[in-house]
Short mmCIF file of C-alpha atoms in Angstrom, two decimals:
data_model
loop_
_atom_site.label_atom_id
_atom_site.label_comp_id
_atom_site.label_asym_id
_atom_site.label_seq_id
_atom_site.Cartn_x
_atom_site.Cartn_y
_atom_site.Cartn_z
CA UNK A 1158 -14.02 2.28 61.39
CA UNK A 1159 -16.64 1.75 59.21
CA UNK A 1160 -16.81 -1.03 56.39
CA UNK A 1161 -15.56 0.27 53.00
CA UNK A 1162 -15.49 -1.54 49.62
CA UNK A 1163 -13.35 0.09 47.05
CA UNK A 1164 -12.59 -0.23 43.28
CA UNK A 1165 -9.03 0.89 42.26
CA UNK A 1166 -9.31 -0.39 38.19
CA UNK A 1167 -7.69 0.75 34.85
CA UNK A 1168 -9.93 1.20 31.89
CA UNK A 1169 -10.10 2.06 28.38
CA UNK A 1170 -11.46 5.10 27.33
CA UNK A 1171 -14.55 3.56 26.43
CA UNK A 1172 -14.65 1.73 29.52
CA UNK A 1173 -13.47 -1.84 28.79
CA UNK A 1174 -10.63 -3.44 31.72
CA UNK A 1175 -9.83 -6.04 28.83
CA UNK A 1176 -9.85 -6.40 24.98
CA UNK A 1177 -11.70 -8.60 22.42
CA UNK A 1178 -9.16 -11.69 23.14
CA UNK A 1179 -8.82 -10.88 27.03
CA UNK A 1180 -6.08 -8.97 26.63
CA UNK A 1181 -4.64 -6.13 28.79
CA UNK A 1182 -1.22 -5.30 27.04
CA UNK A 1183 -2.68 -1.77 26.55
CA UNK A 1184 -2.56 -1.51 30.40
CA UNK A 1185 1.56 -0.61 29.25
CA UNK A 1186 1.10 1.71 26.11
CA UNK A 1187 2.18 4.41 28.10
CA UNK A 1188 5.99 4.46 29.91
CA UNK A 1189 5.74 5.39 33.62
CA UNK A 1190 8.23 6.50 35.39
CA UNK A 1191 10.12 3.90 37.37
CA UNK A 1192 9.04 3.61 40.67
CA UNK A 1193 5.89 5.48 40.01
CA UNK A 1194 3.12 3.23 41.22
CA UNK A 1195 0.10 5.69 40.49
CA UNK A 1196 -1.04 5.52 44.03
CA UNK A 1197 -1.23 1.61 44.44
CA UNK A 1198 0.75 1.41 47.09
CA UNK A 1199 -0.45 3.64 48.69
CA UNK A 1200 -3.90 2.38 48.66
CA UNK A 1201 -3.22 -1.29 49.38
CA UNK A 1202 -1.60 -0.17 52.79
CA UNK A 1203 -4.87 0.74 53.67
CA UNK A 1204 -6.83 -2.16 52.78
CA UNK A 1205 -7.44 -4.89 54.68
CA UNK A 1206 -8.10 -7.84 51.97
CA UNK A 1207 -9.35 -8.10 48.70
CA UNK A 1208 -12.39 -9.94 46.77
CA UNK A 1209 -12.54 -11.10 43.56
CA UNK A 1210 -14.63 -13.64 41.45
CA UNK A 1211 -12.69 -17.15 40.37
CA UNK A 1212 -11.67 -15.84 36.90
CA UNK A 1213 -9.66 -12.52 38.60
CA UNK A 1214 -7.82 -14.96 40.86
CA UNK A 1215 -7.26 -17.72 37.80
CA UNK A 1216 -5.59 -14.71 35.87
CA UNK A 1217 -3.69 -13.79 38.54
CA UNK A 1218 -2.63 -17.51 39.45
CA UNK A 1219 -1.43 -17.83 36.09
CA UNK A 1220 0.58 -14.26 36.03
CA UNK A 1221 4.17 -14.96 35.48
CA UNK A 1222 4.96 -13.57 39.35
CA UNK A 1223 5.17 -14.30 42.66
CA UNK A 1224 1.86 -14.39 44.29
CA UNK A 1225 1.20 -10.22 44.23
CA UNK A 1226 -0.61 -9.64 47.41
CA UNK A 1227 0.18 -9.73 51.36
CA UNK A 1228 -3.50 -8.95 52.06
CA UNK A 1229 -5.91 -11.84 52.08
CA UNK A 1230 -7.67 -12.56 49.20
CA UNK A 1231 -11.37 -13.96 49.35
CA UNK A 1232 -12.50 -16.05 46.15
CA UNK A 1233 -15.86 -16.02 45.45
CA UNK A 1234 -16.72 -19.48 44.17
CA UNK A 1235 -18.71 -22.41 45.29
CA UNK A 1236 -15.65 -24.62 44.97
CA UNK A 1237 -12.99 -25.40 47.56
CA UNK A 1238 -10.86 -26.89 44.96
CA UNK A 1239 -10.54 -23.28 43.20
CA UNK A 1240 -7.75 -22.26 45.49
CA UNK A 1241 -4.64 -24.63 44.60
CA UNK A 1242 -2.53 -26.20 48.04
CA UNK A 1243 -0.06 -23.62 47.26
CA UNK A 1244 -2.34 -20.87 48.24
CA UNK A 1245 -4.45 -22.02 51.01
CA UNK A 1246 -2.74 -19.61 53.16
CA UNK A 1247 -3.28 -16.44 51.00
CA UNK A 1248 -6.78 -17.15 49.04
CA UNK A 1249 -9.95 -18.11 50.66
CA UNK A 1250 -13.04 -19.22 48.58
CA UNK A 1251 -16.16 -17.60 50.10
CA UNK A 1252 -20.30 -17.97 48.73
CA UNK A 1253 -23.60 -17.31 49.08
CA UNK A 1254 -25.18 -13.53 48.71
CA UNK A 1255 -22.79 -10.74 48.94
CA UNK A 1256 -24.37 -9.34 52.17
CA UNK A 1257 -23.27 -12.71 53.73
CA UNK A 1258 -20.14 -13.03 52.21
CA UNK A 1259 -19.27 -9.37 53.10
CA UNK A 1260 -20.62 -10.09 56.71
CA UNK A 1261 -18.61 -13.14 57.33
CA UNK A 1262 -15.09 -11.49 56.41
CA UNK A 1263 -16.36 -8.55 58.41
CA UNK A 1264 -16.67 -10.50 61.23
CA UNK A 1265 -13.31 -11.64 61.03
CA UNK A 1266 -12.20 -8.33 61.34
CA UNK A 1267 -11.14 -7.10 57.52
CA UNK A 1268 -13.24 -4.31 56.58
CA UNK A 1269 -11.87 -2.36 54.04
CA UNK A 1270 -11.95 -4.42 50.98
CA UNK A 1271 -10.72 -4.27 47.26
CA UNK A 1272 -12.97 -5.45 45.23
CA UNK A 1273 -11.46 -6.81 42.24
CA UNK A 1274 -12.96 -8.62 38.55
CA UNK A 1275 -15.16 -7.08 36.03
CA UNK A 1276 -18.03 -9.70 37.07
CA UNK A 1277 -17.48 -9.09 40.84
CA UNK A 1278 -17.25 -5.33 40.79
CA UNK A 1279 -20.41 -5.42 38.45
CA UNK A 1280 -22.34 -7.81 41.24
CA UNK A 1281 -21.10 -5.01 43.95
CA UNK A 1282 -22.44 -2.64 42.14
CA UNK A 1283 -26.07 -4.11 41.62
CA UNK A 1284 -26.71 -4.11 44.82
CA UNK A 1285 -24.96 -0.54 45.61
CA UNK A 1286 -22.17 -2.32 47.56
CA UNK A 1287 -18.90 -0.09 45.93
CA UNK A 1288 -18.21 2.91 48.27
CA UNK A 1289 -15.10 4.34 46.49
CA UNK A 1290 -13.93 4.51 42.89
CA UNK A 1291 -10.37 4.77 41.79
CA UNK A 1292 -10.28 4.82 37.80
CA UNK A 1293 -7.48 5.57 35.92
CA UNK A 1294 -8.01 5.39 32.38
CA UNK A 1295 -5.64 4.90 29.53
CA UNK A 1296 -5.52 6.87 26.47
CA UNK A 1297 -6.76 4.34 24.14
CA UNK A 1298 -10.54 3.33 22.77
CA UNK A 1299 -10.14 -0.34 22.17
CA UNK A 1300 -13.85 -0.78 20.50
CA UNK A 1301 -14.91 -3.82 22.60
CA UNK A 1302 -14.02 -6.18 24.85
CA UNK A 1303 -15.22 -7.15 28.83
CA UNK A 1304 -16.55 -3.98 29.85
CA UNK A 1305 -16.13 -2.16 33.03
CA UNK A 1306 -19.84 -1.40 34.20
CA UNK A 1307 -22.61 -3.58 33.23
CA UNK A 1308 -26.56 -2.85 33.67
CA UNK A 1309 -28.07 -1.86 36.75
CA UNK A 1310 -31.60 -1.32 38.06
CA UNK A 1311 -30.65 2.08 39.86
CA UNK A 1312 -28.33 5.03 38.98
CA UNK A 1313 -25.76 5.65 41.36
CA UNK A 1314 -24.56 9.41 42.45
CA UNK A 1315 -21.16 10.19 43.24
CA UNK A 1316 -19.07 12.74 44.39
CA UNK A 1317 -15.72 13.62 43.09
CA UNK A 1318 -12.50 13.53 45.56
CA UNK A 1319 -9.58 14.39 43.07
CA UNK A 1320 -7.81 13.66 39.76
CA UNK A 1321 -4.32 12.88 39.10
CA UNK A 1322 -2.72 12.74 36.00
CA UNK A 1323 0.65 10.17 35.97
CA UNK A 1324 3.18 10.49 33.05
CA UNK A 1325 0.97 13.52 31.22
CA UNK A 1326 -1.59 10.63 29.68
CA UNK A 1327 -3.01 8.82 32.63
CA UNK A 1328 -5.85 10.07 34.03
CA UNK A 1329 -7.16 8.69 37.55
CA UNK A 1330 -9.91 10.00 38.98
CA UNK A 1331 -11.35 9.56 42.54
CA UNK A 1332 -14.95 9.30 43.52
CA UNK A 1333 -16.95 8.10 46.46
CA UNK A 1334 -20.47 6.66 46.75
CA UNK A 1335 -23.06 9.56 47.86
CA UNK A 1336 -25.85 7.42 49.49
CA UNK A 1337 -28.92 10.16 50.33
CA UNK B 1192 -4.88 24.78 8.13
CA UNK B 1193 -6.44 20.83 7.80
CA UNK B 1194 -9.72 19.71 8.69
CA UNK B 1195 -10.49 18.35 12.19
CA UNK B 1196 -13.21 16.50 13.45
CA UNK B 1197 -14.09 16.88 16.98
CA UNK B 1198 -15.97 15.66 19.89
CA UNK B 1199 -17.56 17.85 23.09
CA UNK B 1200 -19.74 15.80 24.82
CA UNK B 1201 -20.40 15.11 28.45
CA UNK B 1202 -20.97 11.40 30.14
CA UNK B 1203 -21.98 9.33 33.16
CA UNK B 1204 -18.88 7.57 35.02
CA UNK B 1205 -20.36 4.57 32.64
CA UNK B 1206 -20.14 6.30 29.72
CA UNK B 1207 -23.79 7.01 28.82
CA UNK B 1208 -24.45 10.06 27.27
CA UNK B 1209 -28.64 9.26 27.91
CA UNK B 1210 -29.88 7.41 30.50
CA UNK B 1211 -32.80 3.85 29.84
CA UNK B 1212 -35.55 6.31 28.91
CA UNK B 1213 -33.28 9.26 26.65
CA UNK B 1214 -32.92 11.49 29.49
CA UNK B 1215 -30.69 13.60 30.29
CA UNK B 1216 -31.67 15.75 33.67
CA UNK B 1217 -28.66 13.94 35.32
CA UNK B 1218 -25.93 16.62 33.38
CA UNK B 1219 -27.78 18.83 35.58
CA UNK B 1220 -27.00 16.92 38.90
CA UNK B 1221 -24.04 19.29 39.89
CA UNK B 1222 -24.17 23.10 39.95
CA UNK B 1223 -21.82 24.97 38.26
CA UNK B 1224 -21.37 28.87 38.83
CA UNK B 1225 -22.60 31.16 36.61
CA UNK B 1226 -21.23 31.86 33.63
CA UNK B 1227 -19.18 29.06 33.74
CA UNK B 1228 -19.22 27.30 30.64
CA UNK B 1229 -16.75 24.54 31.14
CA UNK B 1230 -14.54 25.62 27.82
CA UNK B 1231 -17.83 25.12 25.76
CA UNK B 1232 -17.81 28.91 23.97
CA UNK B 1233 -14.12 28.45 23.06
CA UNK B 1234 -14.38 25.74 21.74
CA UNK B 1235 -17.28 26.55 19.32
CA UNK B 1236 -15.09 29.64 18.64
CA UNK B 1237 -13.00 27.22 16.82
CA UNK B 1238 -15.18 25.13 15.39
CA UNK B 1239 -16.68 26.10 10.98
CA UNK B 1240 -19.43 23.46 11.51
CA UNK B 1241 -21.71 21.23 13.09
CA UNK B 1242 -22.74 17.56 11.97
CA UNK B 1243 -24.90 15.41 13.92
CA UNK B 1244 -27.76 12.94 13.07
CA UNK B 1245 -31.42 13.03 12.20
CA UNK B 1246 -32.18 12.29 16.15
CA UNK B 1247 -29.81 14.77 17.35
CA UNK B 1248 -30.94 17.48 15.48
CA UNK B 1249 -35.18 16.59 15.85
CA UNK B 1250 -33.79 15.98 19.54
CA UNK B 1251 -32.04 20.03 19.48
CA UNK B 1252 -35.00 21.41 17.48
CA UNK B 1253 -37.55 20.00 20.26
CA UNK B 1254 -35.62 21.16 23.35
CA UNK B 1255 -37.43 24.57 24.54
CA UNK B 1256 -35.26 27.06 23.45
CA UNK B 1257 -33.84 29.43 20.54
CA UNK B 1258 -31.46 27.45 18.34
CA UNK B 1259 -28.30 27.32 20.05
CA UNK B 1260 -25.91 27.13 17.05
CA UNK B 1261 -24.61 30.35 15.34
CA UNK B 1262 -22.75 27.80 13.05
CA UNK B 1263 -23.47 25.67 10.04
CA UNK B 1264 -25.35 22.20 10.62
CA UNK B 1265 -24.98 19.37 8.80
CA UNK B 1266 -27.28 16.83 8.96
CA UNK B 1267 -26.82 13.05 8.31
CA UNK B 1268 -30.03 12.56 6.72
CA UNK B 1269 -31.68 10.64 3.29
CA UNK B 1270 -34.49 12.97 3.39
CA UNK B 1271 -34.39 16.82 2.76
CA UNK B 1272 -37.85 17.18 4.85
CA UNK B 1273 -36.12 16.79 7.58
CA UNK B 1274 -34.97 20.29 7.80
CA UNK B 1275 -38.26 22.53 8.81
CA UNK B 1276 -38.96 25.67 6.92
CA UNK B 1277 -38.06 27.74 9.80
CA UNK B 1278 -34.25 26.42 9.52
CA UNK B 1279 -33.26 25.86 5.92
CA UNK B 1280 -30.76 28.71 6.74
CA UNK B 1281 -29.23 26.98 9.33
CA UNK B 1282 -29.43 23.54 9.20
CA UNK B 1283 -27.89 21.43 5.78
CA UNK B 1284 -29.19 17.86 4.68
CA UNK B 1285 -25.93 15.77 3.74
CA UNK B 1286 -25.94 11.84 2.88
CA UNK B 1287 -23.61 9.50 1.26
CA UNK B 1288 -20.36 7.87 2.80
CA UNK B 1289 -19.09 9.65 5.86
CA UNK B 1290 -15.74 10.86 3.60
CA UNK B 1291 -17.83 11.82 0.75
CA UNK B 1292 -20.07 14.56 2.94
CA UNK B 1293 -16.71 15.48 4.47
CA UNK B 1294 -15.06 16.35 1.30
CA UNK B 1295 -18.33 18.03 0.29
CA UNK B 1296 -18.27 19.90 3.80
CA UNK B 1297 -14.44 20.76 3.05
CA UNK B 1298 -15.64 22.37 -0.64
CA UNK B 1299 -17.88 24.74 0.94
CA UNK B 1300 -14.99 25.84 3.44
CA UNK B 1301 -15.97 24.10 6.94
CA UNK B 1302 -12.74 22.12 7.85
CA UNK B 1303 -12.93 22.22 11.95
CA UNK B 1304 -16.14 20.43 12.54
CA UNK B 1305 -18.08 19.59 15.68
CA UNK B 1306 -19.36 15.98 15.34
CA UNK B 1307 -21.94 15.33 17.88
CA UNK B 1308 -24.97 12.65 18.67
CA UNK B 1309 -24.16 9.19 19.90
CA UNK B 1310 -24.99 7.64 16.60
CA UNK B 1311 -22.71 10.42 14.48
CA UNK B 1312 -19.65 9.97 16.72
CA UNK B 1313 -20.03 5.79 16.67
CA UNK B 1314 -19.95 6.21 13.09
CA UNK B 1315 -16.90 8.87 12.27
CA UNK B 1316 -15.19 6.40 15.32
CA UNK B 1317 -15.51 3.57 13.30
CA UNK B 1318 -13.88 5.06 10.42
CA UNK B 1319 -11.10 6.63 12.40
CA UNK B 1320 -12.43 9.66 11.37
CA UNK B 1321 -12.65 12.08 15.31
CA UNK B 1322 -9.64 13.69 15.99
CA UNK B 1323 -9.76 15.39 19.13
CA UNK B 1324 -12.09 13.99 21.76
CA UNK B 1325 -13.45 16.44 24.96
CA UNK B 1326 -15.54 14.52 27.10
CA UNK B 1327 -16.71 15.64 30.45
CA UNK B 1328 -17.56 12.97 33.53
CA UNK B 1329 -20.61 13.67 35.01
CA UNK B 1330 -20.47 11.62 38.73
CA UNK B 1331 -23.24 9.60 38.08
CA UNK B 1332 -23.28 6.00 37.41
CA UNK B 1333 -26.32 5.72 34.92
CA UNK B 1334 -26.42 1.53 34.93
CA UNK B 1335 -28.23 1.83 30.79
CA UNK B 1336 -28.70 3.70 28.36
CA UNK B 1337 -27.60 5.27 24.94
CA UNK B 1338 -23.31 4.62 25.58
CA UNK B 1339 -21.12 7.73 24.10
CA UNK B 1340 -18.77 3.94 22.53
CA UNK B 1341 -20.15 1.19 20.12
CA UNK B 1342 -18.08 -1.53 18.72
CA UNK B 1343 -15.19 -0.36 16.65
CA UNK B 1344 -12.80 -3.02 14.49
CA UNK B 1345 -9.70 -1.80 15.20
CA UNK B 1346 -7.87 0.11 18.09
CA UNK B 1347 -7.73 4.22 18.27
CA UNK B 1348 -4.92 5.35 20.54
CA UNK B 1349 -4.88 8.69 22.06
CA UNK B 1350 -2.45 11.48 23.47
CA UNK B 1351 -4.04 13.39 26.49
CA UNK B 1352 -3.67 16.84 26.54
CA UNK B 1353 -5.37 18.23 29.35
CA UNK B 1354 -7.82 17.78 31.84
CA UNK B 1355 -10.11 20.38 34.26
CA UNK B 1356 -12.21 20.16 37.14
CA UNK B 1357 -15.31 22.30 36.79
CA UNK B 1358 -17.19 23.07 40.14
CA UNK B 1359 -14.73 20.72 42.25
CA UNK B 1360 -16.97 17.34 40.26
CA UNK B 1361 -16.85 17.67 36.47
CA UNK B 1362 -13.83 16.34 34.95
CA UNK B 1363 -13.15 17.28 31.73
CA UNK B 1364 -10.34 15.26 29.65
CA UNK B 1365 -9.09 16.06 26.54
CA UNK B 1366 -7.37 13.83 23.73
CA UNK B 1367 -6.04 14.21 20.32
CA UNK B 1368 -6.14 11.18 18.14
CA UNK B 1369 -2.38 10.00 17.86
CA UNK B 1370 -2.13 7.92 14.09
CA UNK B 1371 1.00 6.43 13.41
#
């Protein structure tokens, strides 16, 4: 099985994952059915760990849950101390360039990674690293905040798989990477 | 019936609707059949008028082709000479505050209007002036260039009402400004 990095994100119809103040509240403007997961299940089953940047893991740390994930989840930072005692089982910091980072958690056998974070997914990106897209977007144009995509050096070609549309208003579309 | 103001507009995945150097070659990068139109005649069926910006229109009136509008267009402009001879017929100088050249738009009997241009759309967006949005997601991440969304000071929520897939890879979503 070949490596595979995928994005599975909600956005803003103008593309922003959070508001002005950080915010993601928006993320619930629309009622979902209970039990309807839009697919997240679904698609963590078939990953094998996930990577995010030290600010995606400190939000998540200080979520008002249980830790959320039974998949390993690789922190990149160039501090040890980022990953509190009560996680050193479930979060691993990792650094250096992504083709090293990526390399090293391939070699320990996880190969189909989430990749997680505004900054991260933006540094995956740069260097053409995302293979699969899963964007749902909610029905709402917040006017600013920490945008999805940032700037890149090369455009990036795509190829639609299939959109779903969860509760009439959310709209998640599926694309993967077409490398010629 | 009351005045609308909409958007038709197409994309990238990042939401550029030109890419670093104003192109725009990559709305060509999937093939549609012919005659397809991707709801673009019926919805100019419904539409009195056009307004758009000096660029958009200088942009339109350099492209290669007959003019493509059979309807009114308005142009955001200070300067008369910006409409050529050859179009005084079809093309309209307007200036002042957005809701001013509305109401003056309304007086002449053009209520459903078709706001287009990147700088146009920021502008009626930032007065909570669009009503209906149709914007179609070319599978192309463009990494720069002129963004469809600008900076707006308050929140606009949405109500989907439908979305199409042209040619298995254009997605075309469609909202209706919801104001409470």
């Amino acid at each position: 099985m070949p490596p595979k990095n995928s994005v599975y994100i909600a956005t803003s119809i103008d593309g922003y994952i959070a508001d002005k103040d950080g915010g993601i509240d928006w993320l619930d403007m629309v009622s979902i059915p209970e039990g309807e997961d839009m697919g997240y299940y679904a698609f963590m089953e078939n990953i094998d760990a996930l990577v995010m940047g030290r600010n995606s893991f400190e939000t998540v740390l200080g979520f008002d849950v249980d830790w959320p994930y039974t998949k390993p989840v690789f922190v990149l930072s160039n501090s040890l101390s980022v990953i509190p005692k009560s996680h050193r089982e479930k979060a691993f910091p990792v650094s250096g360039e992504l083709t090293e980072v990526l390399h090293m958690i391939h070699n320990r056998g996880f190969l189909r990674l989430y990749i997680d974070g505004g900054v991260t997914i933006q540094s995956f990106l740069s260097e053409d690293l995302i293979d699969e897209l899963i964007l749902t977007t909610i029905p709402i144009i917040l006017g600013g905040g920490i945008p999805l995509f940032g700037d890149l050096r090369q455009r990036l070609a795509f190829e639609h798989i299939g959109t779903k549309v969860f509760a009439d208003q959310l709209i998640q579309r599926h694309y993967r990477r077409v490398r010629q």
